[in-house]
Coordinates of C-alpha atoms in Angstrom, one line a residue:
Chain A
X1 CA 19.8 22.0 8.6
X2 CA 20.6 25.7 8.1
X3 CA 21.1 27.9 5.1
X4 CA 24.8 28.7 5.0
X5 CA 27.3 30.4 2.7
X6 CA 28.8 27.9 0.4
X7 CA 32.5 27.6 -0.4
X8 CA 34.0 27.6 -3.9
X9 CA 35.2 24.1 -5.0
X10 CA 38.7 23.0 -4.0
X11 CA 39.4 22.1 -7.6
X12 CA 37.5 23.4 -10.6
X13 CA 34.4 21.4 -9.9
X14 CA 32.6 20.3 -6.8
X15 CA 33.5 16.7 -5.8
X16 CA 31.0 14.9 -3.5
X17 CA 31.3 11.6 -1.7
X18 CA 27.8 10.3 -1.2
X19 CA 26.7 7.4 1.1
X20 CA 23.4 5.5 1.1
X21 CA 22.6 2.8 3.7
X22 CA 18.8 3.2 4.3
X23 CA 17.9 -0.4 3.7
X24 CA 19.6 -3.4 2.2
X25 CA 22.3 -1.9 0.1
X26 CA 25.5 -0.3 1.3
X27 CA 26.5 2.2 -1.4
X28 CA 29.0 5.0 -1.9
X29 CA 29.6 7.2 -4.9
X30 CA 31.8 10.0 -6.1
X31 CA 29.9 12.6 -8.1
X32 CA 31.3 15.6 -9.8
X33 CA 29.2 18.8 -9.8
X34 CA 26.1 16.8 -9.0
X35 CA 25.9 15.4 -12.5
X36 CA 28.9 13.3 -13.5
X37 CA 29.1 9.9 -11.8
X38 CA 32.8 9.0 -11.3
X39 CA 32.0 5.9 -9.3
X40 CA 28.9 4.3 -7.9
X41 CA 29.6 1.2 -5.8
X42 CA 26.7 -0.9 -4.5
X43 CA 27.3 -3.8 -2.0
X44 CA 25.3 -6.4 -3.9
X45 CA 27.3 -5.8 -7.0
X46 CA 30.8 -6.3 -5.7
X47 CA 32.4 -9.2 -4.0
X48 CA 33.0 -8.0 -0.4
X49 CA 34.3 -11.5 0.5
X50 CA 37.3 -10.9 -1.8
X51 CA 38.2 -7.8 0.1
X52 CA 38.4 -9.8 3.2
X53 CA 40.6 -12.4 1.5
X54 CA 37.9 -14.8 0.7
X55 CA 37.6 -16.3 4.1
X56 CA 34.5 -14.8 5.5
X57 CA 31.6 -17.1 4.6
X58 CA 28.1 -15.4 4.2
X59 CA 28.0 -11.7 4.6
X60 CA 24.3 -10.6 4.6
X61 CA 23.6 -7.6 2.4
X62 CA 22.3 -5.6 5.4
X63 CA 25.7 -5.8 7.2
X64 CA 26.4 -2.2 6.5
X65 CA 29.0 -1.9 9.3
X66 CA 31.2 -4.7 7.7
X67 CA 30.7 -3.1 4.2
X68 CA 30.9 0.6 4.6
X69 CA 34.7 1.2 4.8
X70 CA 35.4 -1.2 2.0
X71 CA 32.7 0.4 -0.2
X72 CA 33.8 4.0 0.5
X73 CA 37.4 3.1 -0.3
X74 CA 36.3 1.4 -3.5
X75 CA 34.2 4.4 -4.5
X76 CA 37.2 6.7 -4.1
X77 CA 39.6 4.3 -5.8
X78 CA 37.4 3.8 -8.8
X79 CA 36.9 7.6 -9.1
X80 CA 40.7 8.0 -8.8
X81 CA 39.9 10.6 -6.0
X82 CA 41.5 11.2 -2.6
X83 CA 39.7 12.2 0.6
X84 CA 41.5 15.6 0.4
X85 CA 39.8 16.3 -3.0
X86 CA 36.3 16.1 -1.6
X87 CA 34.2 19.3 -1.2
X88 CA 31.4 17.9 0.9
X89 CA 29.7 14.7 2.0
X90 CA 26.2 13.7 1.1
X91 CA 24.3 11.0 3.0
X92 CA 20.8 9.6 3.2
X93 CA 19.3 10.7 6.5
X94 CA 15.9 9.0 6.1
X95 CA 13.5 7.4 5.7
X96 CA 14.7 3.9 6.4
X97 CA 15.8 1.5 9.0
X98 CA 17.3 3.5 11.9
X99 CA 20.3 1.2 12.6
X100 CA 21.1 1.0 8.9
X101 CA 20.8 4.8 8.4
X102 CA 23.0 5.5 11.4
X103 CA 25.9 3.6 9.9
X104 CA 25.9 5.8 6.8
X105 CA 25.3 8.9 8.8
X106 CA 28.1 8.2 11.4
X107 CA 30.5 7.5 8.6
X108 CA 29.5 10.7 6.8
X109 CA 29.9 12.7 10.0
X110 CA 33.3 11.2 10.8
X111 CA 34.5 12.1 7.4
X112 CA 33.0 15.6 7.5
X113 CA 34.7 16.2 10.9
X114 CA 38.0 14.7 10.0
X115 CA 38.3 16.4 6.6
X116 CA 36.6 19.6 7.8
X117 CA 34.1 19.7 5.0
X118 CA 30.3 20.2 5.0
X119 CA 27.8 17.5 5.4
X120 CA 24.4 17.4 3.5
X121 CA 21.6 15.1 4.6
X122 CA 19.3 13.9 1.9
X123 CA 15.8 12.4 1.8
X124 CA 16.0 8.9 0.2
X125 CA 13.0 9.6 -2.2
X126 CA 14.5 12.9 -3.2
X127 CA 17.5 10.9 -4.2
X128 CA 15.5 8.5 -6.3
X129 CA 13.9 11.4 -8.2
X130 CA 17.3 13.1 -8.6
X131 CA 18.7 9.9 -10.3
X132 CA 17.0 11.2 -13.4
X133 CA 19.0 14.4 -13.4
X134 CA 22.2 12.3 -13.7
X135 CA 21.1 10.8 -17.0
X136 CA 18.8 13.4 -18.5
X137 CA 20.6 16.7 -18.7
X138 CA 17.5 18.3 -20.3
X139 CA 15.2 17.5 -17.4
X140 CA 14.0 20.5 -15.4
X141 CA 11.0 21.1 -13.1
X142 CA 8.1 21.4 -13.1
X143 CA 7.3 17.7 -13.5
X144 CA 5.4 14.9 -11.8
X145 CA 7.3 12.0 -10.4
X146 CA 6.2 8.4 -9.8
X147 CA 8.5 6.7 -7.3
X148 CA 7.9 3.0 -7.2
X149 CA 10.1 0.6 -5.3
X150 CA 10.3 -2.2 -2.7
X151 CA 9.7 0.2 0.1
X152 CA 8.0 3.2 -1.5
X153 CA 5.1 4.1 -3.7
X154 CA 4.7 7.8 -4.1
X155 CA 3.3 10.3 -6.6
X156 CA 5.2 13.6 -6.0
X157 CA 4.7 16.9 -7.7
X158 CA 7.9 18.9 -8.2
X159 CA 7.1 22.5 -9.2
X160 CA 10.6 23.7 -8.8
X161 CA 14.0 22.2 -7.9
X162 CA 14.0 20.8 -4.3
X163 CA 10.3 21.6 -3.8
X164 CA 8.2 18.4 -3.3
X165 CA 4.5 18.0 -2.8
X166 CA 3.5 14.4 -2.1
X167 CA 0.1 13.9 -3.8
X168 CA -0.3 10.2 -3.0
X169 CA 1.4 7.3 -1.3
X170 CA 0.6 3.7 -0.4
X171 CA -1.6 3.0 2.6
X172 CA -0.3 -0.5 3.2
X173 CA 2.2 -2.4 1.0
X174 CA 4.6 -0.7 -1.4
X175 CA 4.2 -1.9 -5.0
X176 CA 7.6 -3.7 -5.0
X177 CA 6.6 -5.5 -1.9
X178 CA 3.4 -6.7 -3.5
X179 CA 5.5 -8.2 -6.3
X180 CA 7.8 -9.9 -3.8
X181 CA 4.9 -11.4 -1.9
X182 CA 3.1 -12.7 -4.9
X183 CA 6.4 -14.0 -6.2
X184 CA 6.8 -15.9 -3.0
X185 CA 3.3 -17.4 -3.3
X186 CA 4.1 -18.5 -6.9
X187 CA 7.4 -19.9 -5.8
X188 CA 9.4 -17.6 -8.0
X189 CA 11.8 -16.4 -5.3
X190 CA 13.3 -13.0 -4.4
X191 CA 13.4 -10.3 -5.7
X192 CA 9.9 -10.8 -7.0
X193 CA 9.8 -7.9 -9.5
X194 CA 12.1 -9.2 -12.2
X195 CA 10.8 -12.8 -11.7
X196 CA 7.1 -11.8 -12.2
X197 CA 8.1 -9.5 -15.1
X198 CA 9.8 -12.3 -16.8
X199 CA 7.2 -15.0 -16.2
X200 CA 4.4 -12.6 -17.2
X201 CA 5.7 -12.6 -20.8
X202 CA 4.4 -16.1 -21.1
X203 CA 1.0 -15.5 -19.5
X204 CA -2.3 -14.0 -20.4
X205 CA -2.8 -10.7 -18.5
X206 CA -6.6 -11.2 -18.8
X207 CA -6.8 -14.7 -17.5
X208 CA -7.8 -13.7 -14.0
X209 CA -9.7 -10.6 -13.2
X210 CA -7.9 -9.4 -10.1
X211 CA -9.3 -6.3 -8.4
X212 CA -8.0 -2.8 -9.3
X213 CA -7.9 -0.8 -6.1
X214 CA -8.5 2.9 -6.8
X215 CA -9.6 4.0 -3.3
X216 CA -11.7 7.3 -3.3
X217 CA -12.2 8.8 -6.8
X218 CA -10.0 11.9 -6.1
X219 CA -7.3 10.0 -4.2
X220 CA -3.8 9.5 -5.5
X221 CA -3.1 7.0 -2.7
X222 CA -2.4 3.4 -3.4
X223 CA -3.4 0.1 -1.7
X224 CA -1.7 -3.2 -2.8
X225 CA -2.6 -5.4 0.2
X226 CA -5.9 -6.3 -1.2
X227 CA -4.6 -7.6 -4.5
X228 CA -2.0 -9.7 -2.7
X229 CA -4.8 -11.4 -0.7
X230 CA -6.9 -11.7 -3.9
X231 CA -4.1 -13.6 -5.5
X232 CA -3.8 -15.9 -2.5
X233 CA -7.5 -16.5 -2.3
X234 CA -7.6 -17.3 -6.0
X235 CA -4.8 -19.8 -5.7
X236 CA -6.3 -21.4 -2.6
X237 CA -9.7 -21.7 -4.1
X238 CA -8.4 -23.1 -7.4
X239 CA -6.4 -25.7 -5.4
X240 CA -9.5 -26.6 -3.4
X241 CA -11.3 -27.2 -6.7
X242 CA -8.4 -29.4 -7.7
X243 CA -7.5 -27.1 -10.6
X244 CA -4.0 -26.7 -11.8
X245 CA -2.5 -23.2 -11.2
X246 CA -1.1 -21.5 -14.3
X247 CA 1.6 -19.4 -12.7
X248 CA 2.3 -17.4 -15.8
X249 CA -1.3 -16.4 -16.2
X250 CA -1.6 -15.5 -12.5
X251 CA 1.7 -13.5 -12.7
X252 CA 0.6 -11.7 -15.8
X253 CA -2.9 -10.9 -14.5
X254 CA -1.5 -9.6 -11.2
X255 CA 1.1 -7.5 -12.9
X256 CA -1.5 -6.0 -15.3
X257 CA -3.9 -5.1 -12.5
X258 CA -1.2 -3.4 -10.4
X259 CA 0.4 -1.5 -13.3
X260 CA -2.9 -0.3 -14.7
X261 CA -3.7 1.4 -11.4
X262 CA -0.3 3.0 -11.1
X263 CA -0.4 4.3 -14.7
X264 CA -3.9 5.6 -14.4
X265 CA -3.1 7.4 -11.1
X266 CA 0.1 8.9 -12.5
X267 CA -1.6 10.2 -15.6
X268 CA -4.6 11.6 -13.7
X269 CA -2.2 13.4 -11.3
X270 CA -0.2 14.9 -14.2
X271 CA -3.4 16.1 -15.7
X272 CA -4.6 17.6 -12.4
X273 CA -1.3 19.4 -11.8
X274 CA -1.1 20.3 -15.5
X275 CA 2.3 18.8 -15.9
X276 CA 3.6 17.8 -19.3
X277 CA 6.5 15.7 -17.9
X278 CA 6.4 12.5 -15.9
X279 CA 9.6 11.1 -14.2
X280 CA 9.7 7.6 -13.0
X281 CA 12.1 6.4 -10.3
X282 CA 12.8 3.4 -8.0
X283 CA 13.3 -0.3 -8.6
X284 CA 9.8 -1.0 -10.1
X285 CA 10.5 1.7 -12.7
X286 CA 12.5 -1.1 -14.3
X287 CA 9.4 -3.2 -14.9
X288 CA 9.0 -3.7 -18.6
X289 CA 5.2 -3.6 -18.6
X290 CA 5.1 -0.3 -16.6
X291 CA 7.6 1.2 -19.1
X292 CA 5.7 -0.1 -22.1
X293 CA 2.3 1.2 -21.0
X294 CA 3.6 4.5 -19.6
X295 CA 5.4 5.0 -23.0
X296 CA 2.1 4.4 -24.9
X297 CA -0.1 6.5 -22.7
X298 CA 2.4 9.4 -22.4
X299 CA 2.8 9.4 -26.2
X300 CA -1.0 9.6 -26.6
X301 CA -1.3 12.5 -24.2
X302 CA 1.9 14.2 -25.4
X303 CA 3.6 13.9 -22.1
X304 CA 7.4 13.5 -21.9
X305 CA 8.5 10.5 -20.0
X306 CA 11.8 10.0 -18.2
X307 CA 13.2 7.1 -16.2
X308 CA 16.7 6.1 -15.1
X309 CA 18.8 3.2 -16.3
X310 CA 18.5 0.0 -14.3
X311 CA 21.5 0.7 -12.0
X312 CA 20.1 4.1 -11.0
X313 CA 16.6 2.7 -10.5
X314 CA 17.7 0.6 -7.5
X315 CA 19.1 2.0 -4.3
X316 CA 22.4 3.7 -5.0
X317 CA 24.6 6.5 -3.7
X318 CA 25.1 8.4 -6.9
X319 CA 21.5 9.6 -6.8
X320 CA 22.2 10.8 -3.2
X321 CA 25.3 12.7 -4.5
X322 CA 23.1 14.5 -7.0
X323 CA 20.5 15.5 -4.5
X324 CA 23.2 16.5 -2.0
X325 CA 24.8 18.8 -4.6
X326 CA 21.5 20.5 -5.4
X327 CA 20.9 21.1 -1.7
X328 CA 24.4 22.3 -1.1
X329 CA 24.2 24.8 -3.9
X330 CA 21.2 26.3 -2.2
X331 CA 23.2 26.5 1.0
X332 CA 21.2 23.7 2.7
X333 CA 24.0 22.3 4.8
X334 CA 23.8 20.1 8.0
X335 CA 25.8 20.1 11.2
X336 CA 27.4 17.2 13.0
X337 CA 24.1 16.9 14.9
X338 CA 22.4 15.4 11.8
X339 CA 20.4 12.4 13.0
X340 CA 18.9 9.4 11.4
X341 CA 15.2 10.0 10.8
X342 CA 13.4 6.7 10.1
X343 CA 10.1 8.6 9.3
X344 CA 11.6 11.6 7.5
X345 CA 9.0 13.4 5.5
X346 CA 9.6 14.7 2.1
Chain B
X1 CA -6.3 -19.8 24.4
X2 CA -9.0 -17.6 23.0
X3 CA -10.3 -18.4 19.6
X4 CA -12.1 -15.9 17.4
X5 CA -13.4 -16.2 13.8
X6 CA -13.5 -13.2 11.5
X7 CA -15.7 -13.4 8.4
X8 CA -14.4 -10.2 6.8
X9 CA -11.8 -7.5 6.9
X10 CA -14.3 -5.3 8.8
X11 CA -14.6 -7.9 11.5
X12 CA -10.8 -8.3 11.7
X13 CA -10.7 -4.5 12.2
X14 CA -13.1 -4.7 15.1
X15 CA -11.1 -7.4 16.7
X16 CA -7.9 -5.3 16.3
X17 CA -9.6 -2.3 18.0
X18 CA -10.8 -4.6 20.9
X19 CA -7.2 -5.9 21.3
X20 CA -5.8 -2.3 21.4
X21 CA -8.1 -1.5 24.3
X22 CA -6.5 -4.1 26.4
X23 CA -2.9 -3.1 25.7
X24 CA -0.6 -1.1 27.9
X25 CA 3.0 0.3 27.8
X26 CA 5.7 -2.3 27.4
X27 CA 3.4 -5.0 25.8
X28 CA 4.8 -7.1 23.0
X29 CA 2.3 -8.6 20.6
X30 CA 3.6 -11.4 18.4
X31 CA 1.7 -12.1 15.2
X32 CA 2.1 -15.3 13.2
X33 CA 0.3 -16.6 10.2
X34 CA 0.8 -17.2 6.5
X35 CA 0.8 -14.5 3.9
X36 CA -2.6 -13.1 3.4
X37 CA -4.1 -14.2 6.7
X38 CA -4.5 -10.5 7.7
X39 CA -1.5 -9.7 9.9
X40 CA -1.0 -6.2 8.5
X41 CA -4.8 -5.6 8.5
X42 CA -4.9 -6.6 12.2
X43 CA -1.8 -4.5 12.9
X44 CA -3.4 -1.4 11.3
X45 CA -6.5 -1.9 13.3
X46 CA -4.6 -2.3 16.6
X47 CA -2.6 0.9 15.7
X48 CA -5.8 2.7 15.0
X49 CA -7.2 1.5 18.3
X50 CA -4.1 2.9 20.0
X51 CA -4.9 6.3 18.6
X52 CA -2.2 6.3 16.0
X53 CA -3.4 8.8 13.3
X54 CA -0.7 8.3 10.8
X55 CA -1.3 5.7 8.0
X56 CA 0.3 2.5 9.2
X57 CA 2.1 1.0 6.2
X58 CA 3.7 -2.4 5.9
X59 CA 7.2 -2.6 7.4
X60 CA 8.3 -5.6 5.4
X61 CA 11.0 -3.7 3.5
X62 CA 12.4 -1.6 6.4
X63 CA 11.8 -4.2 9.2
X64 CA 10.4 -1.6 11.6
X65 CA 8.2 1.5 11.5
X66 CA 7.9 3.8 14.5
X67 CA 4.7 5.7 15.2
X68 CA 4.2 8.5 17.7
X69 CA 1.0 8.4 19.8
X70 CA 0.0 8.6 23.4
X71 CA 1.9 5.4 23.7
X72 CA 4.6 5.0 21.0
X73 CA 3.9 2.1 18.6
X74 CA 6.7 0.0 17.0
X75 CA 5.6 -2.1 14.1
X76 CA 8.0 -4.9 13.1
X77 CA 8.0 -7.3 10.2
X78 CA 10.9 -9.8 10.7
X79 CA 10.2 -12.0 7.7
X80 CA 13.4 -10.8 6.0
X81 CA 15.6 -11.4 9.1
X82 CA 17.9 -14.3 8.3
X83 CA 20.1 -14.1 11.4
X84 CA 19.0 -13.2 14.9
X85 CA 22.1 -10.9 15.2
X86 CA 20.4 -8.6 12.7
X87 CA 17.8 -7.9 15.3
X88 CA 20.4 -6.6 17.7
X89 CA 21.9 -4.5 14.9
X90 CA 18.6 -2.7 14.5
X91 CA 18.4 -2.0 18.2
X92 CA 15.6 -4.5 19.0
X93 CA 16.5 -4.6 22.7
X94 CA 16.1 -0.9 23.0
X95 CA 12.6 -1.1 21.4
X96 CA 11.7 -3.8 23.9
X97 CA 13.0 -1.8 26.8
X98 CA 11.3 1.4 25.7
X99 CA 8.0 2.7 26.9
X100 CA 6.0 1.8 23.8
X101 CA 4.1 -1.1 22.4
X102 CA 5.9 -3.5 20.1
X103 CA 4.0 -5.5 17.5
X104 CA 6.0 -8.1 15.6
X105 CA 4.8 -9.8 12.4
X106 CA 6.3 -13.2 11.7
X107 CA 7.5 -13.3 15.3
X108 CA 8.1 -17.0 15.2
X109 CA 11.3 -16.3 13.3
X110 CA 12.9 -14.6 16.3
X111 CA 11.4 -16.7 19.2
X112 CA 14.8 -17.0 20.9
X113 CA 15.1 -13.3 21.7
X114 CA 11.5 -12.6 22.6
X115 CA 10.5 -11.9 26.2
X116 CA 8.5 -14.6 28.0
X117 CA 5.2 -12.8 28.6
X118 CA 4.4 -11.8 25.0
X119 CA 0.8 -11.8 23.7
X120 CA 0.8 -14.3 20.8
X121 CA -1.8 -14.1 18.1
X122 CA -1.9 -17.0 15.6
X123 CA -3.8 -16.2 12.4
X124 CA -5.0 -18.8 10.0
X125 CA -7.4 -19.3 7.0
X126 CA -10.9 -20.4 7.8
X127 CA -13.4 -22.6 5.9
X128 CA -14.6 -19.9 3.6
X129 CA -12.3 -17.9 1.4
X130 CA -12.8 -14.7 3.4
X131 CA -12.8 -16.4 6.8
X132 CA -9.9 -16.0 9.2
X133 CA -9.2 -17.7 12.5
X134 CA -7.4 -15.8 15.3
X135 CA -6.1 -17.5 18.4
X136 CA -4.8 -15.5 21.3
X137 CA -2.6 -17.2 23.9
X138 CA -4.5 -15.4 26.8
X139 CA -7.9 -16.9 27.5
X140 CA -10.6 -14.3 27.6
X141 CA -8.2 -11.6 26.4
X142 CA -11.0 -9.6 24.7
X143 CA -14.7 -9.7 25.4
X144 CA -16.7 -11.4 22.8
X145 CA -19.5 -9.6 21.1

């Protein structure tokens, strides 16, 4: 990446094609001026089979190579845009699965080269945070961000646009992963987040006293491996005693323990950094208990709380388009040597 | 087969460090065992024993995490792999052929494409709630103390 002089938009406003393939979802979006989402196509939401004429049996979500061209075309078509209208390409360059990232990056590079337009690599977590700018036009740094998803659990301080300080992260499992694993144990299936969220509404969150792992008193890091094991140990020991497992109670108690730690850490971090705004992002930001408790606590402390709509919580390319635009406007542009970086640091 | 019993997470950590001491470039460690038997705990301890300073986090979501160290360490979790072809797509063969150490959680799901001389570690629950049984397919692999 190098700071470069930026070109004026081809039409009145900048048009970005953004691509995201860091994990399971293949996604492409067309975003105008980094703010207006003209299209946001996510592989799990469209019927790829139909595009193949309905003859291909199972196409796994991770088959980015099969999906990418169909998704890019769909993104342009829904936005009623042509390749020639695009001003630059944004793409997730990390962190993530290297083979998955490479498919997005190679596509982005090919388009950048063929159309002779710039390329902007984006950090996946930066994208998640930027999802909020797409829906909250009044949001401006400084703020504190809580990024909670299947693969990430981060507390990040943003003191100005594009400037990120990671205050804490998970030391073992991501929070969404803990939900998935406990869901698996309770036989609720995948993805675990929505399943546990739903079942918990019928359970007593105080039924089982699962441990709250806060680590060192001044740490904003997380650890969710212990609570997963605690849930397993609880279930095994109840079974040994011949007791019936009340799944709803276990789900509700687990969820409460996890959410309490997250909320406490986020609020303490906001206080430490003297931030009056907290921004949630990532798939777990859709959890109803997290939203409810965060709303209550933030109201008590007079902290403004933002989070994206469900579609922009999960992995999507629109958020990458927004982040790419912000980087582009600062002249942060990549060359064709942009590489997938599985361990990219924020 | 070498059998070890761990009574706590701390003991599992010690076993992991002892395993790390025996590892060399190109080794492939296959971990199997139910959820909560301590696969990630053991993986973290092995990584620590190999001198990896970075925090080793669970690779469940992204399938593989790479760590730089004196010997590179590649940490896989293949639980979410439905089709062996997905392993080729993520470049599994290149990791195997590389000069690092591969550790694979839920390795039994990809047995068909594993090399023959892997170090297998089977993890299981023990009698007490905190107990874990570890069985290694190489007799006397680590010294008991």
